[in-house]
């Protein structure tokens, strides 16, 4: 077996062993190579199940966490999805394989610009990336079938709850500190929201406002 094929097999094995079992999610993660989303030195480590630095002081999430969050989101092919926290664009690329349309926002202009370049290079035409403060959601495109937040807030932001369709699902990390956070799944029904605490996670914080160019 070639080195590349072996690396891919190990990558998929690591995902399964951490609980990523949904076959559509695994197929998407098999298809979308993580390396193009990591610039510079760290791209060599793209197939390790580790978060890695991506610039602007941010990180690309650990693949197994991407898989588990995507799985918890229960995306269907007709869904319109909002991701808050584009970062490298890797999570959005995985979502693009499962959903009809993906909107993704980040407060760092540079990360949005770089992610767009990768989406274009990989011909992922159903993703639209914006520079915006995602804690306000994306009112012009709302409501959404699914919302995924990849930065941690103390509580689910009100505007995001409001922009979730009835029957919709939002997955997000919540926590009072940088170190103790839980992944939460919120389902909206006719009369309110159900909350489901799923597992401990660790994400960078959701920060208000657009970042100043560095
Ligand atoms: N999903 C990314 C990793 C996210 S890291 C990936 O697949 O690579 C978290 C990202 O959330 C960072 O890029 C950070 O800039 C962004 N972020 C933090 N607060 C935000 C906010 N209020 N609005 C939009 N993006 C935010």
mmCIF file of N, CA and C in Angstrom, residues 38-159:
data_model
loop_
_atom_site.group_PDB
_atom_site.id
_atom_site.type_symbol
_atom_site.label_atom_id
_atom_site.label_comp_id
_atom_site.label_asym_id
_atom_site.label_seq_id
_atom_site.Cartn_x
_atom_site.Cartn_y
_atom_site.Cartn_z
ATOM 1 N N UNK A 38 -4.312 23.517 5.883
ATOM 2 C CA UNK A 38 -3.272 23.854 6.861
ATOM 3 C C UNK A 38 -2.071 24.377 6.087
ATOM 4 N N UNK A 39 -1.739 25.639 6.318
ATOM 5 C CA UNK A 39 -0.617 26.215 5.560
ATOM 6 C C UNK A 39 0.672 26.057 6.331
ATOM 7 N N UNK A 40 1.769 25.985 5.599
ATOM 8 C CA UNK A 40 3.080 25.991 6.256
ATOM 9 C C UNK A 40 3.445 24.651 6.852
ATOM 10 N N UNK A 41 4.362 24.729 7.805
ATOM 11 C CA UNK A 41 4.991 23.560 8.401
ATOM 12 C C UNK A 41 4.063 22.469 8.870
ATOM 13 N N UNK A 42 2.946 22.903 9.489
ATOM 14 C CA UNK A 42 2.100 21.921 10.150
ATOM 15 C C UNK A 42 1.319 21.039 9.180
ATOM 16 N N UNK A 43 1.339 21.394 7.875
ATOM 17 C CA UNK A 43 0.547 20.601 6.922
ATOM 18 C C UNK A 43 1.016 19.140 6.884
ATOM 19 N N UNK A 44 2.282 18.925 7.250
ATOM 20 C CA UNK A 44 2.784 17.543 7.305
ATOM 21 C C UNK A 44 2.039 16.713 8.335
ATOM 22 N N UNK A 45 1.423 17.388 9.302
ATOM 23 C CA UNK A 45 0.774 16.645 10.384
ATOM 24 C C UNK A 45 -0.745 16.579 10.205
ATOM 25 N N UNK A 46 -1.180 16.856 8.969
ATOM 26 C CA UNK A 46 -2.623 16.961 8.688
ATOM 27 C C UNK A 46 -3.406 15.697 9.036
ATOM 28 N N UNK A 47 -2.734 14.530 8.965
ATOM 29 C CA UNK A 47 -3.483 13.271 9.163
ATOM 30 C C UNK A 47 -3.445 12.783 10.599
ATOM 31 N N UNK A 48 -2.840 13.579 11.478
ATOM 32 C CA UNK A 48 -2.858 13.211 12.902
ATOM 33 C C UNK A 48 -4.154 13.732 13.513
ATOM 34 N N UNK A 49 -4.664 13.003 14.494
ATOM 35 C CA UNK A 49 -5.909 13.437 15.129
ATOM 36 C C UNK A 49 -5.609 14.489 16.199
ATOM 37 N N UNK A 50 -5.178 15.659 15.711
ATOM 38 C CA UNK A 50 -4.734 16.736 16.600
ATOM 39 C C UNK A 50 -5.250 18.065 16.084
ATOM 40 N N UNK A 51 -5.573 19.004 16.980
ATOM 41 C CA UNK A 51 -5.799 20.376 16.510
ATOM 42 C C UNK A 51 -4.441 20.955 16.102
ATOM 43 N N UNK A 52 -4.416 21.871 15.141
ATOM 44 C CA UNK A 52 -3.144 22.462 14.695
ATOM 45 C C UNK A 52 -3.332 23.969 14.493
ATOM 46 N N UNK A 53 -2.253 24.747 14.650
ATOM 47 C CA UNK A 53 -2.374 26.201 14.471
ATOM 48 C C UNK A 53 -2.596 26.585 12.998
ATOM 49 N N UNK A 54 -3.444 27.597 12.769
ATOM 50 C CA UNK A 54 -3.742 28.039 11.395
ATOM 51 C C UNK A 54 -3.530 29.530 11.174
ATOM 52 N N UNK A 55 -2.921 30.227 12.126
ATOM 53 C CA UNK A 55 -2.755 31.679 11.965
ATOM 54 C C UNK A 55 -3.845 32.429 12.694
ATOM 55 N N UNK A 56 -3.597 33.740 12.892
ATOM 56 C CA UNK A 56 -4.512 34.601 13.653
ATOM 57 C C UNK A 56 -4.763 34.042 15.059
ATOM 58 N N UNK A 57 -3.835 33.238 15.565
ATOM 59 C CA UNK A 57 -3.971 32.681 16.917
ATOM 60 C C UNK A 57 -5.080 31.642 17.032
ATOM 61 N N UNK A 58 -5.533 31.098 15.891
ATOM 62 C CA UNK A 58 -6.652 30.153 15.907
ATOM 63 C C UNK A 58 -6.160 28.752 15.562
ATOM 64 N N UNK A 59 -7.048 27.766 15.690
ATOM 65 C CA UNK A 59 -6.650 26.389 15.391
ATOM 66 C C UNK A 59 -7.680 25.698 14.506
ATOM 67 N N UNK A 60 -7.198 24.780 13.692
ATOM 68 C CA UNK A 60 -8.096 23.856 12.990
ATOM 69 C C UNK A 60 -8.401 22.749 13.983
ATOM 70 N N UNK A 61 -9.667 22.384 14.097
ATOM 71 C CA UNK A 61 -10.059 21.418 15.129
ATOM 72 C C UNK A 61 -9.490 20.039 14.824
ATOM 73 N N UNK A 62 -9.518 19.224 15.887
ATOM 74 C CA UNK A 62 -9.095 17.842 15.787
ATOM 75 C C UNK A 62 -10.089 17.087 14.877
ATOM 76 N N UNK A 63 -9.626 16.298 13.920
ATOM 77 C CA UNK A 63 -10.550 15.624 13.011
ATOM 78 C C UNK A 63 -11.661 14.830 13.715
ATOM 79 N N UNK A 64 -11.337 14.120 14.794
ATOM 80 C CA UNK A 64 -12.394 13.331 15.439
ATOM 81 C C UNK A 64 -13.476 14.238 16.017
ATOM 82 N N UNK A 65 -13.099 15.433 16.462
ATOM 83 C CA UNK A 65 -14.095 16.378 16.990
ATOM 84 C C UNK A 65 -14.948 16.930 15.843
ATOM 85 N N UNK A 66 -14.306 17.209 14.713
ATOM 86 C CA UNK A 66 -15.055 17.621 13.511
ATOM 87 C C UNK A 66 -16.079 16.530 13.168
ATOM 88 N N UNK A 67 -15.623 15.284 13.180
ATOM 89 C CA UNK A 67 -16.508 14.160 12.846
ATOM 90 C C UNK A 67 -17.661 14.025 13.825
ATOM 91 N N UNK A 68 -17.360 14.123 15.119
ATOM 92 C CA UNK A 68 -18.404 13.942 16.128
ATOM 93 C C UNK A 68 -19.418 15.079 16.093
ATOM 94 N N UNK A 69 -18.936 16.307 15.877
ATOM 95 C CA UNK A 69 -19.869 17.441 15.803
ATOM 96 C C UNK A 69 -20.741 17.330 14.555
ATOM 97 N N UNK A 70 -20.131 16.938 13.442
ATOM 98 C CA UNK A 70 -20.880 16.813 12.190
ATOM 99 C C UNK A 70 -21.942 15.722 12.330
ATOM 100 N N UNK A 71 -21.544 14.632 12.947
ATOM 101 C CA UNK A 71 -22.469 13.517 13.162
ATOM 102 C C UNK A 71 -23.642 13.948 14.038
ATOM 103 N N UNK A 72 -23.344 14.697 15.089
ATOM 104 C CA UNK A 72 -24.395 15.153 16.009
ATOM 105 C C UNK A 72 -25.364 16.118 15.326
ATOM 106 N N UNK A 73 -24.912 16.757 14.266
ATOM 107 C CA UNK A 73 -25.727 17.753 13.574
ATOM 108 C C UNK A 73 -26.789 17.108 12.664
ATOM 109 N N UNK A 74 -26.632 15.816 12.363
ATOM 110 C CA UNK A 74 -27.621 15.074 11.551
ATOM 111 C C UNK A 74 -28.022 15.838 10.287
ATOM 112 N N UNK A 75 -27.040 16.159 9.477
ATOM 113 C CA UNK A 75 -27.287 16.964 8.267
ATOM 114 C C UNK A 75 -27.947 16.121 7.172
ATOM 115 N N UNK A 76 -28.944 16.686 6.507
ATOM 116 C CA UNK A 76 -29.565 16.035 5.341
ATOM 117 C C UNK A 76 -29.227 16.813 4.071
ATOM 118 N N UNK A 77 -29.339 16.125 2.924
ATOM 119 C CA UNK A 77 -28.908 16.732 1.657
ATOM 120 C C UNK A 77 -29.637 18.020 1.278
ATOM 121 N N UNK A 78 -30.831 18.266 1.839
ATOM 122 C CA UNK A 78 -31.551 19.495 1.464
ATOM 123 C C UNK A 78 -31.282 20.648 2.420
ATOM 124 N N UNK A 79 -30.433 20.419 3.418
ATOM 125 C CA UNK A 79 -30.274 21.423 4.483
ATOM 126 C C UNK A 79 -29.454 22.638 4.074
ATOM 127 N N UNK A 80 -29.875 23.768 4.639
ATOM 128 C CA UNK A 80 -29.083 25.002 4.578
ATOM 129 C C UNK A 80 -28.426 25.150 5.947
ATOM 130 N N UNK A 81 -27.105 25.210 5.951
ATOM 131 C CA UNK A 81 -26.356 25.144 7.211
ATOM 132 C C UNK A 81 -25.576 26.435 7.425
ATOM 133 N N UNK A 82 -25.545 26.908 8.660
ATOM 134 C CA UNK A 82 -24.663 28.008 9.042
ATOM 135 C C UNK A 82 -23.567 27.461 9.943
ATOM 136 N N UNK A 83 -22.313 27.780 9.594
ATOM 137 C CA UNK A 83 -21.210 27.486 10.505
ATOM 138 C C UNK A 83 -20.668 28.809 11.034
ATOM 139 N N UNK A 84 -20.509 28.912 12.334
ATOM 140 C CA UNK A 84 -19.870 30.093 12.934
ATOM 141 C C UNK A 84 -18.450 29.687 13.321
ATOM 142 N N UNK A 85 -17.454 30.356 12.739
ATOM 143 C CA UNK A 85 -16.051 30.024 13.022
ATOM 144 C C UNK A 85 -15.436 29.250 11.863
ATOM 145 N N UNK A 86 -15.278 29.907 10.712
ATOM 146 C CA UNK A 86 -14.730 29.272 9.504
ATOM 147 C C UNK A 86 -13.343 28.702 9.761
ATOM 148 N N UNK A 87 -12.511 29.480 10.458
ATOM 149 C CA UNK A 87 -11.123 29.056 10.706
ATOM 150 C C UNK A 87 -10.444 28.705 9.398
ATOM 151 N N UNK A 88 -9.976 27.460 9.293
ATOM 152 C CA UNK A 88 -9.293 26.994 8.078
ATOM 153 C C UNK A 88 -10.258 26.711 6.940
ATOM 154 N N UNK A 89 -11.532 26.494 7.264
ATOM 155 C CA UNK A 89 -12.518 26.107 6.252
ATOM 156 C C UNK A 89 -12.752 24.606 6.176
ATOM 157 N N UNK A 90 -11.984 23.833 6.955
ATOM 158 C CA UNK A 90 -12.084 22.364 6.851
ATOM 159 C C UNK A 90 -13.478 21.853 7.249
ATOM 160 N N UNK A 91 -13.970 22.332 8.378
ATOM 161 C CA UNK A 91 -15.300 21.889 8.829
ATOM 162 C C UNK A 91 -16.377 22.248 7.792
ATOM 163 N N UNK A 92 -16.285 23.448 7.237
ATOM 164 C CA UNK A 92 -17.263 23.867 6.227
ATOM 165 C C UNK A 92 -17.191 22.954 5.005
ATOM 166 N N UNK A 93 -15.973 22.552 4.635
ATOM 167 C CA UNK A 93 -15.805 21.663 3.480
ATOM 168 C C UNK A 93 -16.461 20.309 3.735
ATOM 169 N N UNK A 94 -16.323 19.802 4.951
ATOM 170 C CA UNK A 94 -16.985 18.532 5.292
ATOM 171 C C UNK A 94 -18.511 18.719 5.199
ATOM 172 N N UNK A 95 -19.006 19.816 5.756
ATOM 173 C CA UNK A 95 -20.453 20.076 5.705
ATOM 174 C C UNK A 95 -20.943 20.197 4.265
ATOM 175 N N UNK A 96 -20.101 20.747 3.398
ATOM 176 C CA UNK A 96 -20.516 20.977 2.003
ATOM 177 C C UNK A 96 -20.824 19.666 1.282
ATOM 178 N N UNK A 97 -20.266 18.572 1.777
ATOM 179 C CA UNK A 97 -20.516 17.266 1.166
ATOM 180 C C UNK A 97 -21.845 16.668 1.598
ATOM 181 N N UNK A 98 -22.402 17.205 2.679
ATOM 182 C CA UNK A 98 -23.592 16.602 3.287
ATOM 183 C C UNK A 98 -24.839 17.462 3.126
ATOM 184 N N UNK A 99 -24.633 18.761 2.886
ATOM 185 C CA UNK A 99 -25.748 19.713 2.885
ATOM 186 C C UNK A 99 -25.950 20.291 1.484
ATOM 187 N N UNK A 100 -27.081 20.991 1.315
ATOM 188 C CA UNK A 100 -27.322 21.671 0.036
ATOM 189 C C UNK A 100 -26.462 22.917 -0.064
ATOM 190 N N UNK A 101 -26.402 23.670 1.057
ATOM 191 C CA UNK A 101 -25.766 24.983 1.014
ATOM 192 C C UNK A 101 -25.118 25.238 2.375
ATOM 193 N N UNK A 102 -23.932 25.765 2.374
ATOM 194 C CA UNK A 102 -23.240 26.077 3.632
ATOM 195 C C UNK A 102 -22.844 27.547 3.643
ATOM 196 N N UNK A 103 -23.262 28.252 4.669
ATOM 197 C CA UNK A 103 -22.770 29.609 4.924
ATOM 198 C C UNK A 103 -21.824 29.503 6.100
ATOM 199 N N UNK A 104 -20.668 30.142 5.978
ATOM 200 C CA UNK A 104 -19.719 30.086 7.083
ATOM 201 C C UNK A 104 -19.158 31.476 7.330
ATOM 202 N N UNK A 105 -19.024 31.852 8.590
ATOM 203 C CA UNK A 105 -18.537 33.190 8.919
ATOM 204 C C UNK A 105 -17.401 33.118 9.934
ATOM 205 N N UNK A 106 -16.473 34.054 9.785
ATOM 206 C CA UNK A 106 -15.394 34.188 10.764
ATOM 207 C C UNK A 106 -15.129 35.671 10.994
ATOM 208 N N UNK A 107 -14.655 36.009 12.180
ATOM 209 C CA UNK A 107 -14.373 37.410 12.497
ATOM 210 C C UNK A 107 -13.007 37.848 11.977
ATOM 211 N N UNK A 108 -12.208 36.893 11.497
ATOM 212 C CA UNK A 108 -10.890 37.234 10.927
ATOM 213 C C UNK A 108 -10.973 37.244 9.406
ATOM 214 N N UNK A 109 -10.819 38.447 8.828
ATOM 215 C CA UNK A 109 -10.848 38.610 7.382
ATOM 216 C C UNK A 109 -9.864 37.683 6.666
ATOM 217 N N UNK A 110 -8.661 37.592 7.235
ATOM 218 C CA UNK A 110 -7.619 36.809 6.562
ATOM 219 C C UNK A 110 -8.003 35.323 6.486
ATOM 220 N N UNK A 111 -8.568 34.805 7.556
ATOM 221 C CA UNK A 111 -8.948 33.382 7.538
ATOM 222 C C UNK A 111 -10.044 33.141 6.505
ATOM 223 N N UNK A 112 -10.977 34.075 6.398
ATOM 224 C CA UNK A 112 -12.062 33.932 5.410
ATOM 225 C C UNK A 112 -11.480 33.946 3.998
ATOM 226 N N UNK A 113 -10.542 34.879 3.776
ATOM 227 C CA UNK A 113 -9.924 34.982 2.458
ATOM 228 C C UNK A 113 -9.194 33.675 2.103
ATOM 229 N N UNK A 114 -8.427 33.158 3.047
ATOM 230 C CA UNK A 114 -7.653 31.942 2.770
ATOM 231 C C UNK A 114 -8.565 30.725 2.591
ATOM 232 N N UNK A 115 -9.624 30.663 3.403
ATOM 233 C CA UNK A 115 -10.559 29.534 3.271
ATOM 234 C C UNK A 115 -11.234 29.572 1.899
ATOM 235 N N UNK A 116 -11.625 30.781 1.462
ATOM 236 C CA UNK A 116 -12.258 30.905 0.133
ATOM 237 C C UNK A 116 -11.351 30.389 -0.965
ATOM 238 N N UNK A 117 -10.033 30.673 -0.834
ATOM 239 C CA UNK A 117 -9.089 30.196 -1.855
ATOM 240 C C UNK A 117 -9.097 28.664 -1.925
ATOM 241 N N UNK A 118 -9.163 28.033 -0.762
ATOM 242 C CA UNK A 118 -9.169 26.562 -0.763
ATOM 243 C C UNK A 118 -10.494 26.036 -1.333
ATOM 244 N N UNK A 119 -11.615 26.668 -0.951
ATOM 245 C CA UNK A 119 -12.912 26.218 -1.494
ATOM 246 C C UNK A 119 -12.890 26.288 -3.014
ATOM 247 N N UNK A 120 -12.307 27.367 -3.521
ATOM 248 C CA UNK A 120 -12.246 27.537 -4.970
ATOM 249 C C UNK A 120 -11.353 26.472 -5.613
ATOM 250 N N UNK A 121 -10.193 26.264 -5.015
ATOM 251 C CA UNK A 121 -9.254 25.274 -5.562
ATOM 252 C C UNK A 121 -9.876 23.875 -5.581
ATOM 253 N N UNK A 122 -10.696 23.569 -4.575
ATOM 254 C CA UNK A 122 -11.304 22.230 -4.502
ATOM 255 C C UNK A 122 -12.672 22.193 -5.188
ATOM 256 N N UNK A 123 -13.063 23.327 -5.774
ATOM 257 C CA UNK A 123 -14.332 23.416 -6.499
ATOM 258 C C UNK A 123 -15.540 23.117 -5.600
ATOM 259 N N UNK A 124 -15.482 23.619 -4.372
ATOM 260 C CA UNK A 124 -16.607 23.450 -3.438
ATOM 261 C C UNK A 124 -17.529 24.668 -3.597
ATOM 262 N N UNK A 125 -18.445 24.557 -4.544
ATOM 263 C CA UNK A 125 -19.197 25.739 -4.974
ATOM 264 C C UNK A 125 -20.435 26.021 -4.118
ATOM 265 N N UNK A 126 -20.780 25.125 -3.207
ATOM 266 C CA UNK A 126 -21.979 25.380 -2.386
ATOM 267 C C UNK A 126 -21.646 25.991 -1.018
ATOM 268 N N UNK A 127 -20.435 26.545 -0.885
ATOM 269 C CA UNK A 127 -20.061 27.225 0.372
ATOM 270 C C UNK A 127 -19.920 28.720 0.103
ATOM 271 N N UNK A 128 -20.510 29.538 0.972
ATOM 272 C CA UNK A 128 -20.292 30.984 0.909
ATOM 273 C C UNK A 128 -19.691 31.414 2.239
ATOM 274 N N UNK A 129 -18.534 32.075 2.161
ATOM 275 C CA UNK A 129 -17.846 32.501 3.387
ATOM 276 C C UNK A 129 -17.892 34.020 3.511
ATOM 277 N N UNK A 130 -18.220 34.501 4.705
ATOM 278 C CA UNK A 130 -18.288 35.938 4.976
ATOM 279 C C UNK A 130 -17.432 36.284 6.182
ATOM 280 N N UNK A 131 -16.921 37.520 6.183
ATOM 281 C CA UNK A 131 -16.347 38.049 7.417
ATOM 282 C C UNK A 131 -17.491 38.689 8.196
ATOM 283 N N UNK A 132 -17.757 38.174 9.376
ATOM 284 C CA UNK A 132 -18.858 38.701 10.188
ATOM 285 C C UNK A 132 -18.705 38.215 11.618
ATOM 286 N N UNK A 133 -19.364 38.935 12.529
ATOM 287 C CA UNK A 133 -19.458 38.465 13.918
ATOM 288 C C UNK A 133 -20.601 37.457 13.977
ATOM 289 N N UNK A 134 -20.206 36.182 14.036
ATOM 290 C CA UNK A 134 -21.194 35.101 13.978
ATOM 291 C C UNK A 134 -22.096 35.013 15.192
ATOM 292 N N UNK A 135 -21.774 35.739 16.262
ATOM 293 C CA UNK A 135 -22.688 35.658 17.413
ATOM 294 C C UNK A 135 -24.027 36.313 17.097
ATOM 295 N N UNK A 136 -24.065 37.110 16.003
ATOM 296 C CA UNK A 136 -25.347 37.668 15.555
ATOM 297 C C UNK A 136 -25.990 36.799 14.489
ATOM 298 N N UNK A 137 -25.355 35.693 14.151
ATOM 299 C CA UNK A 137 -25.865 34.832 13.083
ATOM 300 C C UNK A 137 -25.697 35.502 11.740
ATOM 301 N N UNK A 138 -26.598 35.163 10.828
ATOM 302 C CA UNK A 138 -26.531 35.728 9.478
ATOM 303 C C UNK A 138 -27.980 36.036 9.081
ATOM 304 N N UNK A 139 -28.510 37.178 9.593
ATOM 305 C CA UNK A 139 -29.947 37.453 9.455
ATOM 306 C C UNK A 139 -30.439 37.416 8.004
ATOM 307 N N UNK A 140 -29.585 37.850 7.059
ATOM 308 C CA UNK A 140 -30.035 37.886 5.656
ATOM 309 C C UNK A 140 -30.300 36.495 5.073
ATOM 310 N N UNK A 141 -29.636 35.502 5.605
ATOM 311 C CA UNK A 141 -29.794 34.136 5.056
ATOM 312 C C UNK A 141 -30.671 33.256 5.931
ATOM 313 N N UNK A 142 -31.047 33.724 7.102
ATOM 314 C CA UNK A 142 -31.813 32.918 8.064
ATOM 315 C C UNK A 142 -33.234 32.680 7.523
ATOM 316 N N UNK A 143 -33.935 31.657 7.994
ATOM 317 C CA UNK A 143 -33.527 30.694 9.016
ATOM 318 C C UNK A 143 -32.731 29.523 8.439
ATOM 319 N N UNK A 144 -32.074 28.796 9.339
ATOM 320 C CA UNK A 144 -31.220 27.673 8.954
ATOM 321 C C UNK A 144 -31.793 26.350 9.479
ATOM 322 N N UNK A 145 -31.556 25.280 8.701
ATOM 323 C CA UNK A 145 -31.946 23.938 9.156
ATOM 324 C C UNK A 145 -30.985 23.446 10.229
ATOM 325 N N UNK A 146 -29.726 23.845 10.067
ATOM 326 C CA UNK A 146 -28.684 23.377 10.982
ATOM 327 C C UNK A 146 -27.720 24.532 11.247
ATOM 328 N N UNK A 147 -27.252 24.631 12.495
ATOM 329 C CA UNK A 147 -26.225 25.620 12.831
ATOM 330 C C UNK A 147 -25.121 24.911 13.623
ATOM 331 N N UNK A 148 -23.888 25.130 13.212
ATOM 332 C CA UNK A 148 -22.748 24.549 13.926
ATOM 333 C C UNK A 148 -21.847 25.691 14.359
ATOM 334 N N UNK A 149 -21.542 25.750 15.649
ATOM 335 C CA UNK A 149 -20.662 26.797 16.154
ATOM 336 C C UNK A 149 -19.360 26.128 16.561
ATOM 337 N N UNK A 150 -18.232 26.655 16.090
ATOM 338 C CA UNK A 150 -16.953 26.005 16.402
ATOM 339 C C UNK A 150 -16.059 26.903 17.250
ATOM 340 N N UNK A 151 -16.686 27.782 18.060
ATOM 341 C CA UNK A 151 -15.979 28.560 19.071
ATOM 342 C C UNK A 151 -16.912 28.581 20.279
ATOM 343 N N UNK A 152 -16.332 28.611 21.477
ATOM 344 C CA UNK A 152 -17.135 28.380 22.680
ATOM 345 C C UNK A 152 -17.710 29.660 23.274
ATOM 346 N N UNK A 153 -19.011 29.639 23.565
ATOM 347 C CA UNK A 153 -19.671 30.744 24.255
ATOM 348 C C UNK A 153 -20.111 30.253 25.633
ATOM 349 N N UNK A 154 -20.475 31.207 26.504
ATOM 350 C CA UNK A 154 -20.960 30.787 27.825
ATOM 351 C C UNK A 154 -22.324 30.139 27.710
ATOM 352 N N UNK A 155 -23.130 30.653 26.796
ATOM 353 C CA UNK A 155 -24.473 30.127 26.547
ATOM 354 C C UNK A 155 -24.723 30.180 25.044
ATOM 355 N N UNK A 156 -25.695 29.402 24.559
ATOM 356 C CA UNK A 156 -26.028 29.522 23.135
ATOM 357 C C UNK A 156 -26.489 30.951 22.827
ATOM 358 N N UNK A 157 -25.854 31.639 21.871
ATOM 359 C CA UNK A 157 -26.249 33.021 21.566
ATOM 360 C C UNK A 157 -27.707 33.108 21.099
ATOM 361 N N UNK A 158 -28.454 34.057 21.682
ATOM 362 C CA UNK A 158 -29.876 34.232 21.365
ATOM 363 C C UNK A 158 -30.173 34.357 19.876
ATOM 364 N N UNK A 159 -29.411 35.194 19.132
ATOM 365 C CA UNK A 159 -29.699 35.338 17.703
ATOM 366 C C UNK A 159 -29.583 34.023 16.938
#
